[in-house]
């Protein structure tokens, strides 16, 4: 099975991986048919878990390979990853300020350019923004496989591990999108539709990321660091603040434990498989 997968073009591999993470999101969104609401502590644990996975993936799957690639090709490692990392954060900041969306927390605060779109659509746009860097990370990881001349198998397994990790955190994320939408007077069917739709951007971004690094070798370390910077921006600007909002000291621990578990699982996947 692995041999067959390795024989595919990188963009096809990225498409399959991105579709997998979307599918897991859809499974999580499907929980809306079984649960009417989601407890705050459970939601905070989910958000913390997603943050932990993204932080671990940012280093082991993205920044570390970027540093190694830059060193092997005679570039200045710290400069390359610094430029890429900051560019990723800046990209998400600009997107955050221009694309209309609304946060689940922060008292449903609207951001981006003014629009008359419905609140439900703006809530979905918020999660969609989060999924862009995840898709890019997957695509860049698979696009980098062809550049791993020393151990293609290890690079492939590492990219698969990244997709699995993102898929795991997408399951609770799908539920965290769809279930709260029912509290906005939306039917369960529509809530599920919008919940899974929020991740449809992942396979698209994955293909774009794979095509970019496959056609432009020199951009690879920058692209890896770029994806890491974008993911960290999401964690610090959105996931952690929402997980800690309006919580007592005891309640805040749920997000911390979720973060630790997510980080540990992603670390194990990357180190053991990659």
Tab-separated table of C-alpha atoms in Angstrom:
chain	number	residue	atom	x	y	z
A	1	UNK	CA	0.000	0.000	0.000
A	2	UNK	CA	2.795	2.397	0.899
A	3	UNK	CA	4.633	1.578	-2.343
A	4	UNK	CA	1.496	2.384	-4.341
A	5	UNK	CA	1.033	5.645	-2.482
A	6	UNK	CA	4.675	6.630	-2.979
A	7	UNK	CA	4.276	6.076	-6.710
A	8	UNK	CA	1.704	8.840	-6.976
A	9	UNK	CA	2.553	12.424	-7.853
A	10	UNK	CA	3.006	14.677	-4.840
A	11	UNK	CA	-0.067	16.770	-5.583
A	12	UNK	CA	-2.205	13.609	-5.778
A	13	UNK	CA	-0.769	12.457	-2.446
A	14	UNK	CA	-1.593	15.860	-0.970
A	15	UNK	CA	-5.122	15.686	-2.397
A	16	UNK	CA	-5.709	12.293	-0.806
A	17	UNK	CA	-4.311	13.472	2.538
A	18	UNK	CA	-6.316	16.712	2.438
A	19	UNK	CA	-9.477	14.796	1.563
A	20	UNK	CA	-8.801	12.512	4.516
A	21	UNK	CA	-8.603	15.438	6.939
A	22	UNK	CA	-11.797	16.885	5.452
A	23	UNK	CA	-13.531	13.519	5.888
A	24	UNK	CA	-12.523	13.341	9.549
A	25	UNK	CA	-13.890	16.853	10.012
A	26	UNK	CA	-17.171	15.679	8.478
A	27	UNK	CA	-17.269	12.755	10.909
A	28	UNK	CA	-16.824	15.152	13.795
A	29	UNK	CA	-19.487	17.458	12.404
A	30	UNK	CA	-21.788	14.437	12.257
A	31	UNK	CA	-21.921	14.405	16.056
A	32	UNK	CA	-24.495	17.169	15.713
A	33	UNK	CA	-27.060	14.450	14.955
A	34	UNK	CA	-26.414	12.856	18.357
A	35	UNK	CA	-25.825	15.834	20.660
A	36	UNK	CA	-27.887	18.996	21.068
A	37	UNK	CA	-25.188	21.049	22.746
A	38	UNK	CA	-21.592	20.856	23.874
A	39	UNK	CA	-20.402	21.613	27.384
A	40	UNK	CA	-17.989	24.495	27.786
A	41	UNK	CA	-15.333	22.322	29.430
A	42	UNK	CA	-15.552	19.778	26.603
A	43	UNK	CA	-15.283	22.525	24.001
A	44	UNK	CA	-12.272	24.024	25.774
A	45	UNK	CA	-10.598	20.616	25.856
A	46	UNK	CA	-11.201	20.265	22.108
A	47	UNK	CA	-9.764	23.697	21.390
A	48	UNK	CA	-6.751	22.987	23.603
A	49	UNK	CA	-6.229	19.634	21.887
A	50	UNK	CA	-6.282	21.262	18.452
A	51	UNK	CA	-3.797	23.883	19.636
A	52	UNK	CA	-1.448	21.209	21.006
A	53	UNK	CA	-1.475	19.258	17.746
A	54	UNK	CA	-0.798	22.374	15.692
A	55	UNK	CA	2.092	23.543	17.881
A	56	UNK	CA	3.774	20.121	17.811
A	57	UNK	CA	3.237	19.782	14.060
A	58	UNK	CA	4.649	23.257	13.485
A	59	UNK	CA	8.007	22.229	14.909
A	60	UNK	CA	8.511	18.546	14.150
A	61	UNK	CA	6.769	18.435	10.754
A	62	UNK	CA	7.573	21.909	9.445
A	63	UNK	CA	10.244	23.996	11.159
A	64	UNK	CA	12.690	21.171	11.861
A	65	UNK	CA	12.662	19.902	8.223
A	66	UNK	CA	12.949	23.499	7.009
A	67	UNK	CA	16.076	24.035	9.109
A	68	UNK	CA	17.630	20.764	7.896
A	69	UNK	CA	16.883	21.532	4.250
A	70	UNK	CA	18.344	25.031	4.522
A	71	UNK	CA	21.508	23.669	6.156
A	72	UNK	CA	21.947	20.967	3.503
A	73	UNK	CA	21.639	23.522	0.708
A	74	UNK	CA	24.038	26.101	2.102
A	75	UNK	CA	21.431	28.660	3.157
A	76	UNK	CA	21.374	30.478	6.487
A	77	UNK	CA	18.926	28.293	8.468
A	78	UNK	CA	17.819	30.819	11.073
A	79	UNK	CA	17.236	33.515	8.459
A	80	UNK	CA	15.263	31.247	6.142
A	81	UNK	CA	12.907	29.954	8.828
A	82	UNK	CA	12.531	33.397	10.407
A	83	UNK	CA	11.445	34.936	7.098
A	84	UNK	CA	9.062	32.097	6.295
A	85	UNK	CA	7.631	31.909	9.810
A	86	UNK	CA	6.922	35.642	10.065
A	87	UNK	CA	5.487	35.699	6.542
A	88	UNK	CA	3.048	32.943	7.509
A	89	UNK	CA	1.844	34.889	10.516
A	90	UNK	CA	1.556	38.084	8.472
A	91	UNK	CA	-0.454	36.275	5.808
A	92	UNK	CA	-2.988	35.062	8.380
A	93	UNK	CA	-3.119	38.506	9.974
A	94	UNK	CA	-3.975	40.122	6.633
A	95	UNK	CA	-6.547	37.418	5.896
A	96	UNK	CA	-7.998	37.895	9.376
A	97	UNK	CA	-8.433	41.612	8.774
A	98	UNK	CA	-9.818	41.381	5.234
A	99	UNK	CA	-11.948	38.219	4.987
A	100	UNK	CA	-15.298	38.770	6.734
A	101	UNK	CA	-15.842	36.319	9.595
A	102	UNK	CA	-17.145	36.059	13.136
A	103	UNK	CA	-15.578	34.308	16.118
A	104	UNK	CA	-17.452	31.789	18.237
A	105	UNK	CA	-15.956	33.426	21.313
A	106	UNK	CA	-15.282	37.104	21.916
A	107	UNK	CA	-19.041	37.778	22.114
A	108	UNK	CA	-19.429	36.966	18.419
A	109	UNK	CA	-17.173	39.820	17.417
A	110	UNK	CA	-17.107	40.476	13.669
A	111	UNK	CA	-13.813	40.977	11.851
A	112	UNK	CA	-12.726	41.674	8.295
A	113	UNK	CA	-14.350	43.947	5.746
A	114	UNK	CA	-17.963	44.981	6.283
A	115	UNK	CA	-20.503	42.560	4.853
A	116	UNK	CA	-24.195	41.748	5.076
A	117	UNK	CA	-23.601	38.002	5.114
A	118	UNK	CA	-25.542	36.046	7.740
A	119	UNK	CA	-23.949	35.389	11.116
A	120	UNK	CA	-23.908	31.627	10.523
A	121	UNK	CA	-21.865	32.038	7.351
A	122	UNK	CA	-19.412	34.337	9.130
A	123	UNK	CA	-18.936	31.748	11.880
A	124	UNK	CA	-18.049	29.107	9.277
A	125	UNK	CA	-15.649	31.516	7.560
A	126	UNK	CA	-13.813	31.826	10.877
A	127	UNK	CA	-13.059	28.092	11.022
A	128	UNK	CA	-12.281	28.020	7.313
A	129	UNK	CA	-9.502	30.528	7.933
A	130	UNK	CA	-8.030	28.103	10.481
A	131	UNK	CA	-8.009	25.266	7.971
A	132	UNK	CA	-6.021	27.104	5.305
A	133	UNK	CA	-2.646	26.738	7.080
A	134	UNK	CA	-3.443	23.123	7.924
A	135	UNK	CA	-4.026	22.340	4.263
A	136	UNK	CA	-0.897	24.219	3.250
A	137	UNK	CA	1.129	22.303	5.822
A	138	UNK	CA	-0.039	18.987	4.409
A	139	UNK	CA	0.654	20.033	0.823
A	140	UNK	CA	4.104	21.387	1.584
A	141	UNK	CA	5.006	18.222	3.502
A	142	UNK	CA	4.080	15.995	0.574
A	143	UNK	CA	5.656	18.355	-1.935
A	144	UNK	CA	8.904	18.102	0.019
A	145	UNK	CA	9.092	14.320	-0.369
A	146	UNK	CA	10.716	14.469	-3.786
A	147	UNK	CA	13.428	16.694	-2.328
A	148	UNK	CA	14.267	14.192	0.403
A	149	UNK	CA	16.946	12.365	-1.519
A	150	UNK	CA	18.368	10.715	1.612
A	151	UNK	CA	15.247	8.872	2.762
A	152	UNK	CA	12.103	9.182	0.685
A	153	UNK	CA	10.281	6.540	2.724
A	154	UNK	CA	10.856	8.414	5.987
A	155	UNK	CA	9.734	11.683	4.392
A	156	UNK	CA	6.574	10.024	3.074
A	157	UNK	CA	5.732	8.447	6.421
A	158	UNK	CA	6.409	11.777	8.120
A	159	UNK	CA	3.991	13.563	5.791
A	160	UNK	CA	1.394	10.862	6.404
A	161	UNK	CA	1.896	11.268	10.162
A	162	UNK	CA	1.244	15.004	9.802
A	163	UNK	CA	-1.979	14.335	7.904
A	164	UNK	CA	-3.075	11.820	10.540
A	165	UNK	CA	-2.346	14.282	13.340
A	166	UNK	CA	-4.282	17.077	11.669
A	167	UNK	CA	-7.085	14.647	10.923
A	168	UNK	CA	-7.278	13.621	14.590
A	169	UNK	CA	-7.646	17.209	15.754
A	170	UNK	CA	-10.159	17.898	12.982
A	171	UNK	CA	-12.633	15.436	14.490
A	172	UNK	CA	-13.351	17.474	17.629
A	173	UNK	CA	-13.011	20.653	15.558
A	174	UNK	CA	-15.832	19.501	13.286
A	175	UNK	CA	-18.030	18.956	16.330
A	176	UNK	CA	-16.965	22.307	17.755
A	177	UNK	CA	-18.286	23.960	14.589
A	178	UNK	CA	-21.511	22.081	13.891
A	179	UNK	CA	-22.967	21.650	17.396
A	180	UNK	CA	-22.783	25.349	18.415
A	181	UNK	CA	-24.463	26.274	15.118
A	182	UNK	CA	-27.640	24.541	16.293
A	183	UNK	CA	-27.737	27.078	19.114
A	184	UNK	CA	-27.945	29.755	16.413
A	185	UNK	CA	-31.377	28.331	15.451
A	186	UNK	CA	-29.952	26.303	12.587
A	187	UNK	CA	-31.250	22.837	11.724
A	188	UNK	CA	-28.984	19.865	12.388
A	189	UNK	CA	-28.739	19.130	8.691
A	190	UNK	CA	-27.546	22.641	7.894
A	191	UNK	CA	-25.222	22.660	10.894
A	192	UNK	CA	-23.604	19.459	9.641
A	193	UNK	CA	-23.321	20.879	6.127
A	194	UNK	CA	-21.560	24.014	7.295
A	195	UNK	CA	-19.429	22.061	9.755
A	196	UNK	CA	-17.947	19.827	7.085
A	197	UNK	CA	-17.818	22.680	4.588
A	198	UNK	CA	-15.431	24.573	6.859
A	199	UNK	CA	-12.711	22.003	6.065
A	200	UNK	CA	-13.266	21.732	2.311
A	201	UNK	CA	-10.494	24.282	1.862
A	202	UNK	CA	-7.926	21.800	3.242
A	203	UNK	CA	-7.600	19.536	0.157
A	204	UNK	CA	-7.547	22.649	-2.037
A	205	UNK	CA	-4.797	24.302	-0.006
A	206	UNK	CA	-2.940	20.973	0.168
A	207	UNK	CA	-2.815	20.650	-3.614
A	208	UNK	CA	-1.691	24.261	-4.024
A	209	UNK	CA	1.060	23.797	-1.433
A	210	UNK	CA	2.325	20.592	-3.059
A	211	UNK	CA	2.361	22.127	-6.540
A	212	UNK	CA	4.212	25.195	-5.278
A	213	UNK	CA	7.122	23.392	-3.633
A	214	UNK	CA	7.284	20.751	-6.374
A	215	UNK	CA	7.788	23.360	-9.071
A	216	UNK	CA	10.012	25.730	-7.066
A	217	UNK	CA	12.654	23.844	-5.108
A	218	UNK	CA	14.252	26.887	-3.514
A	219	UNK	CA	10.989	27.949	-1.898
A	220	UNK	CA	10.623	24.699	0.069
A	221	UNK	CA	12.152	25.747	3.424
A	222	UNK	CA	10.344	29.074	3.269
A	223	UNK	CA	7.066	27.274	2.532
A	224	UNK	CA	7.556	24.884	5.448
A	225	UNK	CA	8.248	27.761	7.842
A	226	UNK	CA	5.391	29.774	6.302
A	227	UNK	CA	2.904	27.013	7.105
A	228	UNK	CA	4.286	26.788	10.644
A	229	UNK	CA	3.936	30.537	11.178
A	230	UNK	CA	0.352	30.494	9.933
A	231	UNK	CA	-0.551	27.616	12.244
A	232	UNK	CA	1.021	29.251	15.286
A	233	UNK	CA	-0.851	32.466	14.486
A	234	UNK	CA	-4.139	30.554	14.613
A	235	UNK	CA	-3.189	28.946	17.925
A	236	UNK	CA	-2.190	32.169	19.682
A	237	UNK	CA	-4.738	34.513	18.137
A	238	UNK	CA	-7.770	32.246	18.221
A	239	UNK	CA	-7.682	28.781	19.781
A	240	UNK	CA	-6.039	29.484	23.141
A	241	UNK	CA	-7.939	32.753	23.869
A	242	UNK	CA	-11.284	31.094	23.062
A	243	UNK	CA	-10.418	28.065	25.188
A	244	UNK	CA	-9.664	30.313	28.167
A	245	UNK	CA	-12.532	32.761	27.771
A	246	UNK	CA	-14.932	33.191	30.697
A	247	UNK	CA	-13.423	30.296	32.613
A	248	UNK	CA	-12.713	29.800	36.277
A	249	UNK	CA	-9.268	28.650	37.337
A	250	UNK	CA	-10.532	25.084	37.532
A	251	UNK	CA	-12.251	25.238	34.152
A	252	UNK	CA	-9.160	26.632	32.446
A	253	UNK	CA	-7.316	23.395	33.223
A	254	UNK	CA	-9.407	21.515	30.672
A	255	UNK	CA	-7.865	23.506	27.833
A	256	UNK	CA	-4.383	22.968	29.283
A	257	UNK	CA	-4.865	19.213	29.556
A	258	UNK	CA	-6.275	19.123	26.028
A	259	UNK	CA	-3.232	21.017	24.780
A	260	UNK	CA	-0.826	18.642	26.515
A	261	UNK	CA	-2.588	15.571	25.132
A	262	UNK	CA	-2.735	16.981	21.598
A	263	UNK	CA	0.912	18.010	21.695
A	264	UNK	CA	1.975	14.587	22.991
A	265	UNK	CA	0.010	12.657	20.361
A	266	UNK	CA	1.370	14.772	17.514
A	267	UNK	CA	4.900	14.513	18.900
A	268	UNK	CA	4.647	10.726	19.077
A	269	UNK	CA	3.343	10.523	15.514
A	270	UNK	CA	6.116	12.731	14.167
A	271	UNK	CA	8.994	11.223	16.089
A	272	UNK	CA	7.950	7.563	15.918
A	273	UNK	CA	6.773	7.564	12.286
A	274	UNK	CA	8.715	10.431	10.759
